CSV table of C-alpha atoms in Angstrom, one decimal:
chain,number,residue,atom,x,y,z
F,55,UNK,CA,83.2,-39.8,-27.2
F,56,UNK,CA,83.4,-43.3,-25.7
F,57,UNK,CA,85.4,-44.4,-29.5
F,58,UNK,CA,87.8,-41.8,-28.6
F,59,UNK,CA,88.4,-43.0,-24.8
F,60,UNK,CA,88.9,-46.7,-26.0
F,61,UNK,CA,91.4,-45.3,-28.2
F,62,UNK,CA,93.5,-43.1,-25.2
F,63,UNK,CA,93.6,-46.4,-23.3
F,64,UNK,CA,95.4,-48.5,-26.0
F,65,UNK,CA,98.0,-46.0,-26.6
F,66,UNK,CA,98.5,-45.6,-22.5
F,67,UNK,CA,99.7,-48.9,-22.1
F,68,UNK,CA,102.9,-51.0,-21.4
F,69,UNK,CA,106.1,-49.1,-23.1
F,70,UNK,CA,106.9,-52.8,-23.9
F,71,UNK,CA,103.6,-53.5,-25.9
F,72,UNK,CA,104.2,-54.7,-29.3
F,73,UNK,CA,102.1,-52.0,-31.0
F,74,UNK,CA,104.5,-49.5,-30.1
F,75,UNK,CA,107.3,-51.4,-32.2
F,76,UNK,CA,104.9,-51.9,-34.8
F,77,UNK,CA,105.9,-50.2,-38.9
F,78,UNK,CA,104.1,-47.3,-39.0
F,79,UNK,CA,100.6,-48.1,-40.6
F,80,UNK,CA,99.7,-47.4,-44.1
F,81,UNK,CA,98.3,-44.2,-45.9
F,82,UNK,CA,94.8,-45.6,-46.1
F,83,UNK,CA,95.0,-46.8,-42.7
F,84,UNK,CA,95.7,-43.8,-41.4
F,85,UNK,CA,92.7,-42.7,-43.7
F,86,UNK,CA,90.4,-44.9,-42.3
F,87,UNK,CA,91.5,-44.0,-38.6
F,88,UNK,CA,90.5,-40.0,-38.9
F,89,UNK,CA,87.2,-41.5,-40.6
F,90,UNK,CA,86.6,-43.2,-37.6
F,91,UNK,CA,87.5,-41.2,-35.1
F,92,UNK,CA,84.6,-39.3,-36.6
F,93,UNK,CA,82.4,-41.7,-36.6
F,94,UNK,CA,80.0,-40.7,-33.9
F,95,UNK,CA,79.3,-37.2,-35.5
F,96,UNK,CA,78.8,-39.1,-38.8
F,97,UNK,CA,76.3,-41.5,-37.2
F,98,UNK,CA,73.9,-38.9,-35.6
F,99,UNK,CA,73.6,-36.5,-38.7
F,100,UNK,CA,72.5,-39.9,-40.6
F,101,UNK,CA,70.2,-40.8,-38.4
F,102,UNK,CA,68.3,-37.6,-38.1
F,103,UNK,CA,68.4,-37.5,-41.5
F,104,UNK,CA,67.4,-41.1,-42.0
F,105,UNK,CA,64.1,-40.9,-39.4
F,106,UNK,CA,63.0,-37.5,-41.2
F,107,UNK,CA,63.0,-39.3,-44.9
F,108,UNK,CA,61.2,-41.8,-42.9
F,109,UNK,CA,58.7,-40.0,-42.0
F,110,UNK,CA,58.2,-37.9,-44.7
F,111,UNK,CA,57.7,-41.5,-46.4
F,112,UNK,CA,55.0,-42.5,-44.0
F,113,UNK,CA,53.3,-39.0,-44.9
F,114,UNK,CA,53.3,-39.2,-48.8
F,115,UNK,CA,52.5,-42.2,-49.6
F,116,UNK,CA,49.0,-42.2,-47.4
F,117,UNK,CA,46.3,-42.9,-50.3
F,118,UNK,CA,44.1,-40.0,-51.3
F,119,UNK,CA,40.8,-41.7,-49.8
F,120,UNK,CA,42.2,-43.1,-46.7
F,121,UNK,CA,41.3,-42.1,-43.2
F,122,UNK,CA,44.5,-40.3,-42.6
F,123,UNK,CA,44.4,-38.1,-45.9
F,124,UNK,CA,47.6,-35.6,-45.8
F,125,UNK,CA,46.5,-33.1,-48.2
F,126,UNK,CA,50.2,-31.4,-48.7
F,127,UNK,CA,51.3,-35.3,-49.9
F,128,UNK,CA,54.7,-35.6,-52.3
F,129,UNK,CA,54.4,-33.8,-55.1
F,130,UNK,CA,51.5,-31.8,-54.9
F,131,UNK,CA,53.2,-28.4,-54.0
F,132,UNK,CA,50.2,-26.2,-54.2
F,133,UNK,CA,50.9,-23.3,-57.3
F,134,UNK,CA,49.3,-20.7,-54.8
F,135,UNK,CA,53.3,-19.8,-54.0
F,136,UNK,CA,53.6,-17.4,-56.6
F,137,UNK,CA,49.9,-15.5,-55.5
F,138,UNK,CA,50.0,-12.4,-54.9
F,139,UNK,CA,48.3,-12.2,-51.6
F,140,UNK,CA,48.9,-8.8,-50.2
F,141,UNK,CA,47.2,-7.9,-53.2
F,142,UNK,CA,44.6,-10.5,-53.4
F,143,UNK,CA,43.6,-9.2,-50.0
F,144,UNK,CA,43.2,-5.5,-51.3
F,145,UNK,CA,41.1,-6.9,-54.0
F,146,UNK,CA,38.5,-9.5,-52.5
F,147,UNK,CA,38.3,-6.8,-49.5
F,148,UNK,CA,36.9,-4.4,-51.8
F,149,UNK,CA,34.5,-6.3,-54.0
F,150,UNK,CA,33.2,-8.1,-50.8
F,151,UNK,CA,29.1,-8.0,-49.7
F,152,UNK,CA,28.4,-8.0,-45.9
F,153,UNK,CA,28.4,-11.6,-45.2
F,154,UNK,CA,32.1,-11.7,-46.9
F,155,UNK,CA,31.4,-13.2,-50.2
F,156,UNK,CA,32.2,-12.4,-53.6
F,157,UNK,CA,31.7,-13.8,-57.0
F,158,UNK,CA,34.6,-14.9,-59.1
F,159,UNK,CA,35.0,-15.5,-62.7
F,160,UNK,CA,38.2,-16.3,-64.6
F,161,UNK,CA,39.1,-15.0,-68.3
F,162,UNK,CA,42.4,-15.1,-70.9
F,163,UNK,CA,42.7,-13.2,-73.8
F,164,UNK,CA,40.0,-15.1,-76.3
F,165,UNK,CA,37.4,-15.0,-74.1
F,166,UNK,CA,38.5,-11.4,-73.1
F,167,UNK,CA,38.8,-9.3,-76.1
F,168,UNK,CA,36.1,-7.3,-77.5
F,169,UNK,CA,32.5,-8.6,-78.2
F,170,UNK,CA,33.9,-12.5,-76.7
F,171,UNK,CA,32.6,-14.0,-73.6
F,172,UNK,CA,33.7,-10.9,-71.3
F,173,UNK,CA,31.5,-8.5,-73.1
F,174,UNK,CA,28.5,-11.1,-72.8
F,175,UNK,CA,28.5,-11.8,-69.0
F,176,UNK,CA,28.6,-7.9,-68.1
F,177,UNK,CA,25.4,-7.5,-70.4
F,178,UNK,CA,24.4,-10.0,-68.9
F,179,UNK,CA,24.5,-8.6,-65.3
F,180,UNK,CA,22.6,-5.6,-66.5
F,181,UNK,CA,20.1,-6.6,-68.4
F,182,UNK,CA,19.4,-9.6,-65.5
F,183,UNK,CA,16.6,-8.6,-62.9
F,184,UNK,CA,17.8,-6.9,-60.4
F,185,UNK,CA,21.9,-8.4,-61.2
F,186,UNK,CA,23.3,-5.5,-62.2
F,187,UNK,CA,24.0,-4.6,-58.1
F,188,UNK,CA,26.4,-7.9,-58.4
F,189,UNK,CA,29.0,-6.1,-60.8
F,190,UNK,CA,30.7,-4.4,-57.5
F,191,UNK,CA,31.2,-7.9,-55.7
F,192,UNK,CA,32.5,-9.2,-59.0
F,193,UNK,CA,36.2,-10.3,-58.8
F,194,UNK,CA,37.6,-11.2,-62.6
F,195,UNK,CA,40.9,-13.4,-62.5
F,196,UNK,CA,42.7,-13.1,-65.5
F,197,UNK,CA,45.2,-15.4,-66.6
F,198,UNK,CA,47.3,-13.8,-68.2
F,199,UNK,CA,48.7,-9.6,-69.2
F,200,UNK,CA,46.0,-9.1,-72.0
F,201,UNK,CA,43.3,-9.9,-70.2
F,202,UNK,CA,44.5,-8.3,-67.2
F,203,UNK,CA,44.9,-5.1,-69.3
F,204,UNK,CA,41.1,-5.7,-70.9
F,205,UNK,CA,39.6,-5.8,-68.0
F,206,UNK,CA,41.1,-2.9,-66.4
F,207,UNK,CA,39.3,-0.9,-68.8
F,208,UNK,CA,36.0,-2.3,-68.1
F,209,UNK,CA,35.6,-3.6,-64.6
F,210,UNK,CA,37.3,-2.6,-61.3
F,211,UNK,CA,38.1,-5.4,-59.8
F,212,UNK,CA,40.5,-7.5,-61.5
F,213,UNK,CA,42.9,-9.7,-60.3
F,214,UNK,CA,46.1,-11.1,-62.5
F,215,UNK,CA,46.7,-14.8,-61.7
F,216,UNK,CA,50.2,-15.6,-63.4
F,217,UNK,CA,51.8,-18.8,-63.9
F,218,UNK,CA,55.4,-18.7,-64.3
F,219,UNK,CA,55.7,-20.5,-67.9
F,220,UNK,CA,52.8,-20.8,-69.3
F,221,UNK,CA,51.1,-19.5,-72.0
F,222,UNK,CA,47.6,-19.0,-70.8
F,223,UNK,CA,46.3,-16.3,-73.6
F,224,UNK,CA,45.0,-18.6,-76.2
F,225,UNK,CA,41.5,-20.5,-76.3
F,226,UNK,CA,41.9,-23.9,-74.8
F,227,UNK,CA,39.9,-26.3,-76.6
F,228,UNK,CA,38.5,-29.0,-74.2
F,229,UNK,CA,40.2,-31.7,-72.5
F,230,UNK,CA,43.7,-30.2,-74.4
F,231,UNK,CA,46.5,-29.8,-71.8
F,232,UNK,CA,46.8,-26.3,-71.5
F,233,UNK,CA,42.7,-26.7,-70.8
F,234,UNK,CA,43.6,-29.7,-68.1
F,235,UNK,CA,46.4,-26.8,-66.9
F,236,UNK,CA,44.0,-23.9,-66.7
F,237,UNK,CA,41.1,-25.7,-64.8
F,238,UNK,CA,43.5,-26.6,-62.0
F,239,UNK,CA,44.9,-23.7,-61.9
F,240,UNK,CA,41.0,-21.7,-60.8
F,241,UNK,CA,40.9,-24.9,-58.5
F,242,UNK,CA,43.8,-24.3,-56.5
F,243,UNK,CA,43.1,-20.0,-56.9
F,244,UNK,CA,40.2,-20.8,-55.1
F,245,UNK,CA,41.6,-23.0,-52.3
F,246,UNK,CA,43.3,-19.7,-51.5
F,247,UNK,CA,40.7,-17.9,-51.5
F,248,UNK,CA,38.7,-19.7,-49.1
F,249,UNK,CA,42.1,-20.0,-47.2
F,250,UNK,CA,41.1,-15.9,-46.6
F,251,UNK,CA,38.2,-16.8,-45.4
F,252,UNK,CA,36.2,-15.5,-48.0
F,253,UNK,CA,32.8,-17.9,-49.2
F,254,UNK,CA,32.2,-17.0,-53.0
F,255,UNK,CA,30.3,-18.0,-56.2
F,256,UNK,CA,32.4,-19.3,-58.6
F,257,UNK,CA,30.7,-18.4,-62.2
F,258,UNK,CA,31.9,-19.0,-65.6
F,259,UNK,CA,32.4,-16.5,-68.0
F,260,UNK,CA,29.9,-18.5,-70.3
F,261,UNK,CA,27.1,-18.5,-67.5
F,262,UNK,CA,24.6,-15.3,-68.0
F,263,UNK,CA,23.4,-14.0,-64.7
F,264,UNK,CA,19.2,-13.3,-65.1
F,265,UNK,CA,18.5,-13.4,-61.5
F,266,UNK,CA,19.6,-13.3,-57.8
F,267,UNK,CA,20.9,-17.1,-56.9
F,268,UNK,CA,21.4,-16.5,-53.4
F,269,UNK,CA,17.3,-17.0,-52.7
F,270,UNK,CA,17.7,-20.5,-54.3
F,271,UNK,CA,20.9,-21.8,-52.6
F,272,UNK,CA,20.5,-24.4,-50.1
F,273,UNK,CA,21.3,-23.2,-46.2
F,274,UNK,CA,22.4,-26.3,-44.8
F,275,UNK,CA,25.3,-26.9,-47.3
F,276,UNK,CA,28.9,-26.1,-47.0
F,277,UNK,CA,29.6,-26.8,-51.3
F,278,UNK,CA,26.8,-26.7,-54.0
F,279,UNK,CA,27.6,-27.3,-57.6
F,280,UNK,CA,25.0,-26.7,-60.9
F,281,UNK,CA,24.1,-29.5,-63.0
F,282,UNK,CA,24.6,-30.8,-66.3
F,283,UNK,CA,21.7,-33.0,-65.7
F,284,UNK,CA,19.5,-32.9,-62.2
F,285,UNK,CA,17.7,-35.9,-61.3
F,286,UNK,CA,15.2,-33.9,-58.7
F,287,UNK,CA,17.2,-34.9,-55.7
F,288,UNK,CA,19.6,-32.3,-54.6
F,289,UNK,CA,21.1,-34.8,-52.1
F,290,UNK,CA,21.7,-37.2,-54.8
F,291,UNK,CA,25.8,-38.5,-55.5
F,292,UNK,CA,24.4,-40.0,-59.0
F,293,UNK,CA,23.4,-35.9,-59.8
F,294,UNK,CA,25.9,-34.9,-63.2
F,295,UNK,CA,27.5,-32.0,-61.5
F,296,UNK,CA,28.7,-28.7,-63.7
F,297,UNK,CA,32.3,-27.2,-61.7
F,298,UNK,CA,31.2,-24.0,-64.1
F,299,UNK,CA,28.9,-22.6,-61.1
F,300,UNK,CA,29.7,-23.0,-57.7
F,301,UNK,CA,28.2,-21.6,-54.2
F,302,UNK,CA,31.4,-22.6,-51.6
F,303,UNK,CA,30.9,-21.0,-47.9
F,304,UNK,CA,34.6,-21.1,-46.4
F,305,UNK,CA,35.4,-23.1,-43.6
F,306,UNK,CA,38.0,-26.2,-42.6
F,307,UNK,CA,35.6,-28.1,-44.4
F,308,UNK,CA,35.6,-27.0,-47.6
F,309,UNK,CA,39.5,-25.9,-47.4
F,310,UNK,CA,40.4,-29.2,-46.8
F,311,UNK,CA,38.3,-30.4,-49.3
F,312,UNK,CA,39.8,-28.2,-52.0
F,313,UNK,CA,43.1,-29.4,-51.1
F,314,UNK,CA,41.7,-32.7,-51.3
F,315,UNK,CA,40.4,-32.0,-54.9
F,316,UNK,CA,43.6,-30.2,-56.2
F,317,UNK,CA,45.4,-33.3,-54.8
F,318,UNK,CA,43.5,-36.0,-56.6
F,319,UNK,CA,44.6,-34.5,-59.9
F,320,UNK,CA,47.4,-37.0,-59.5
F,321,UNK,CA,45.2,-39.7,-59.0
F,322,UNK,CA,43.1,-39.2,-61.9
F,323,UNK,CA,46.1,-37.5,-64.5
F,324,UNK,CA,44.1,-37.7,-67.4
F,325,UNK,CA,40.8,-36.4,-66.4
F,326,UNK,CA,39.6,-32.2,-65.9
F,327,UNK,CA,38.4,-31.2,-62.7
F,328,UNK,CA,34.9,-31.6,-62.8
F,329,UNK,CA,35.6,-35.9,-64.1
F,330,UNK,CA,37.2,-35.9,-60.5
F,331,UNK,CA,34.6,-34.5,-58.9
F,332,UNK,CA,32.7,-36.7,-60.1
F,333,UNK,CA,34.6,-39.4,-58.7
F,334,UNK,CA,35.9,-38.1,-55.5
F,335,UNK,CA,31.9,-37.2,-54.7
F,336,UNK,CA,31.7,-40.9,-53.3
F,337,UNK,CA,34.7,-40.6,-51.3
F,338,UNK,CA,35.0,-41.6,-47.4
F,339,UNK,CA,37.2,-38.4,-47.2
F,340,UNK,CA,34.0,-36.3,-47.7
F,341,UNK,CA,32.0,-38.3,-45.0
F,342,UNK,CA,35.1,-37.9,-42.5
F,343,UNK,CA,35.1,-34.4,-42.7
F,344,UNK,CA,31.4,-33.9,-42.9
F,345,UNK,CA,31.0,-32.0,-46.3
F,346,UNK,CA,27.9,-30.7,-47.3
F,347,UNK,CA,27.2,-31.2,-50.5
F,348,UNK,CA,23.9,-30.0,-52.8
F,349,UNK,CA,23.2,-29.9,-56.1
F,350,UNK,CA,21.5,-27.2,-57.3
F,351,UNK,CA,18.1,-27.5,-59.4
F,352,UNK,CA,18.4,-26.8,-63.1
F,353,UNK,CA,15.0,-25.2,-62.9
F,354,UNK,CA,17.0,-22.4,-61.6
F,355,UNK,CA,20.5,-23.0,-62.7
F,356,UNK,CA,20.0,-24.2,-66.3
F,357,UNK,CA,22.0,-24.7,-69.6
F,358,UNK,CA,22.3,-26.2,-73.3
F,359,UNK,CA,22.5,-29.9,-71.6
F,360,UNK,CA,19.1,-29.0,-69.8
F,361,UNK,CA,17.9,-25.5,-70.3
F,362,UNK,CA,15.4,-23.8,-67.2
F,363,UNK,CA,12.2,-24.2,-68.7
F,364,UNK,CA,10.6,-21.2,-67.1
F,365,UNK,CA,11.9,-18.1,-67.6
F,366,UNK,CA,10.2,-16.8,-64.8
F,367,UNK,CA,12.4,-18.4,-63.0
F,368,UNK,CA,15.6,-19.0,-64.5
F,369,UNK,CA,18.6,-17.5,-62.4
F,370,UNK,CA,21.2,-18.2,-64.8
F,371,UNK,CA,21.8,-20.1,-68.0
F,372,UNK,CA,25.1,-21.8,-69.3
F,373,UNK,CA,27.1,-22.6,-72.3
F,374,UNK,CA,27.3,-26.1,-71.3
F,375,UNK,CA,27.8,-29.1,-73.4
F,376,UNK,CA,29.1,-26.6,-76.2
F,377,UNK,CA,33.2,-26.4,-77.6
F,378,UNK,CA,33.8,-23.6,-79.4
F,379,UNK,CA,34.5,-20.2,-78.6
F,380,UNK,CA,32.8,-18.6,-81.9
F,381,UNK,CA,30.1,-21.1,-80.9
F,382,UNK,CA,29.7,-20.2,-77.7
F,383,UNK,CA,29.8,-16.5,-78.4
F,384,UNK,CA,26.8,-17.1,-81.2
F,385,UNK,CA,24.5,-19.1,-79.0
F,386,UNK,CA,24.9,-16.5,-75.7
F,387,UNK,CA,24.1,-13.9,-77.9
F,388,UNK,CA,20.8,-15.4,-79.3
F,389,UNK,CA,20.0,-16.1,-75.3
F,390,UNK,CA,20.4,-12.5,-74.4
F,391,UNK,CA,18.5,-11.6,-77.3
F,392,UNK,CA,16.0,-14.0,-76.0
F,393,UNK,CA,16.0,-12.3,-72.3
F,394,UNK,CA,15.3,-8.8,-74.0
F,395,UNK,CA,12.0,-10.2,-75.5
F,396,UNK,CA,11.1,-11.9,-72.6
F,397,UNK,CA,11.6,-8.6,-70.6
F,398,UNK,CA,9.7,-6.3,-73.0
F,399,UNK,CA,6.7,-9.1,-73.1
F,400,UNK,CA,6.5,-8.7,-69.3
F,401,UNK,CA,6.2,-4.8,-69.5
F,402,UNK,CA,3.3,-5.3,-72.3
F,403,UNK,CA,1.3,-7.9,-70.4
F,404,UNK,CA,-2.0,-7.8,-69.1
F,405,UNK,CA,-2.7,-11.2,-67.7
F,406,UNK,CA,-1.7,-12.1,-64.4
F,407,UNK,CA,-0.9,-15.5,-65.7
F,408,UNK,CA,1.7,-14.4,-68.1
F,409,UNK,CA,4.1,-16.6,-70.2
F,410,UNK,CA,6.9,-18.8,-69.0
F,411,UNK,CA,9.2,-17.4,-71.8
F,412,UNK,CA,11.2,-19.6,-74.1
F,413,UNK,CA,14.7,-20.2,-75.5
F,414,UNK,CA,15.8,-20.1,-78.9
F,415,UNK,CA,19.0,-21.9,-78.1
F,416,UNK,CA,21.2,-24.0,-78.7
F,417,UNK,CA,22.3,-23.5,-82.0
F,418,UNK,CA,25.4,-23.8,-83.3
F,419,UNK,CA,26.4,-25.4,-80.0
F,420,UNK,CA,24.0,-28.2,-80.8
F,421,UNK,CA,26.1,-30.8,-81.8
F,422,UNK,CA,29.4,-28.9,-81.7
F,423,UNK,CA,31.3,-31.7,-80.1
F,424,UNK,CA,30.8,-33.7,-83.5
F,425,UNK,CA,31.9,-31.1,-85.6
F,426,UNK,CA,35.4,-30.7,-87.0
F,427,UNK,CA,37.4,-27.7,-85.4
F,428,UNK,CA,38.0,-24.5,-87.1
F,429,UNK,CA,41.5,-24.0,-86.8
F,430,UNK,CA,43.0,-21.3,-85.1
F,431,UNK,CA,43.6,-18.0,-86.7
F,432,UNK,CA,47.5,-17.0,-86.9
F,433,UNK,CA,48.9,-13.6,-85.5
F,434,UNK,CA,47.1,-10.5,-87.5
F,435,UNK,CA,43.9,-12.3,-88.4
F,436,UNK,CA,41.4,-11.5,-86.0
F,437,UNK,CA,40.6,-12.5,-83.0
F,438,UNK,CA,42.4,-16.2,-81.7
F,439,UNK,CA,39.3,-18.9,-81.6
């Protein structure tokens, strides 16, 4: 306004001024003048948009273990946008016990179809002591329509987690990027599901259920994580955490820590989930938000890398440092087989002592990380491996 004033005032002048008997300006002149009599317009809508790039600036660029964390930083659009939540809702509503927790698995198509991994972990529930109650407070993402479609048949609540894209439906073999893909995918899934304020277990499909966990979580912590090796201490950062089981109570804590997890991906491009863990464990972030971390006793919570000794004991037993689906599949079967013995020696015993039980695992998964790949089976030859 006070451009266009200045202007009124020149031409109001003495009819005798000079300008008046002026030539007439040029085109671009002229051009220049409508510009900037427009100026003032111009110069607010770039600086609003100049101090909103600013701070959106200031925001992203805050490093991931800073004070000031901003957990939505540029990005690192979350992939919950195309969740399903009405229907999420529906489904963790129904499978939820009384203190509103569930337990969560995820599956594609390999480990889905008939006598794979799927198959396993439900006989696993029912032949456990007392586990077979947890099937109703089991919620099974799928990743993509096949598995969604197996499952269907065989469990009742399932859950189909798409991702516009990609191709989710054959095995991923470790650390290949449809793996790296898939495992940050469940973490994000499960941001959202804490975001509903729902606690859960998260379980692998390769993790046999033999027991009740809950008696053997710690009470005091907000996130507990199995081991691939436990030291003793369940306090103890140098622990070698396993992301395959998980006991996560929902709260801003553990929210903002997923967020803070699915975010560090970025930081750490070439590394799987539970790598970052591993690094992001030592963090000032979790100190500022006052995390509870434990790390639960492989006594209880055992596996290949360090199997539960005691079967008396043993809540559940995993598939860990194993590749291989057929692998996998051949070992978990053996363990079952295993449990079934234990069980029947238990009904025909007479001392009060009894035996701890044994394993007669790992197998093929012994050393399967050295052996060459079997390569994967083209359309019409069996089940993808």
């Amino acid at each position: 306004m006070g451009l266009e004033c200045g202007n009124n005032k020149a031409s109001s002048g003495n009819p005798e001024d000079k300008s008046l008997s002026a030539p007439p300006p040029p085109p671009e002149h002229s051009l220049y003048h409508q510009m900037f009599k427009r100026t003032p317009k111009m110069v607010i809508i770039f600086a609003v948009v100049a101090l909103s790039c600013l701070v959106l600036y200031h925001s992203s660029f805050t490093f991931p273990f800073s004070r000031d964390y901003n957990s939505f930083s540029f990005g690192t659009r979350l992939a919950s946008s195309d969740i399903n939540l009405n229907e999420l809702k529906i489904i963790l509503k129904k499978a939820t016990m009384s203190n509103n927790t569930v337990i969560i698995t995820t599956l594609n198509d390999a480990w889905a179809e008939p006598n794979s991994m799927f198959d396993l972990l439900l006989e696993s529930f029912r032949v456990g002591n007392q586990t077979k109650r947890f099937l109703k407070h089991l919620v099974v993402v799928t990743l993509d329509q096949k598995a969604y479609t197996r499952c269907l048949k065989l469990h009742p609540h399932c859950y189909n987690l798409r991702t516009d894209g990609t191709d989710f439906s054959e095995e991923a073999y470790f650390m290949a990027p449809d793996y790296l893909k898939m495992m940050w995918r469940r973490i994000d899934f499960l941001r959202s599901v804490l975001d509903l304020g729902y606690s859960f277990v998260f379980t692998d499909a390769d993790i046999m259920w033999f027991r009740d966990p809950f008696p053997q979580f710690h009470k005091d912590a907000d996130f507990q994580i199995a081991c691939d090796y436990f030291n003793g201490n369940p306090s103890d950062l140098q622990n070698l955490p396993n992301g395959g089981f998980n006991y996560v109570k929902s709260n801003k804590k553990t929210i903002q820590f997923y967020k803070f997890w699915y975010n560090s991906r970025l930081t750490f491009p070439s590394l799987h989930d539970q790598d970052v863990f591993n690094k992001i464990k030592f963090s000032p972030f979790i100190t500022n938000v006052g995390l509870q971390i434990r790390f639960l006793d492989t006594g209880y919570f055992g596996g290949f890398c360090q199997p539960s000794k005691d079967l008396n004991k043993v809540c559940t037993m995993h598939a860990n440092c194993c590749v291989g689906l057929e692998n996998k599949v051949h070992d978990l079967g053996i363990m079952l087989s295993d449990w079934r013995k234990y069980q029947k020696s238990r009904v025909n015993q007479t001392s009060t002592q009894g035996s701890t039980g044994s394993w007669t695992v790992p197998q093929l998964c012994r050393g399967s990380f050295h052996r060459p790949r079997a390569p994967k089976k083209k359309e019409g030859q069996g089940r993808k491996s």
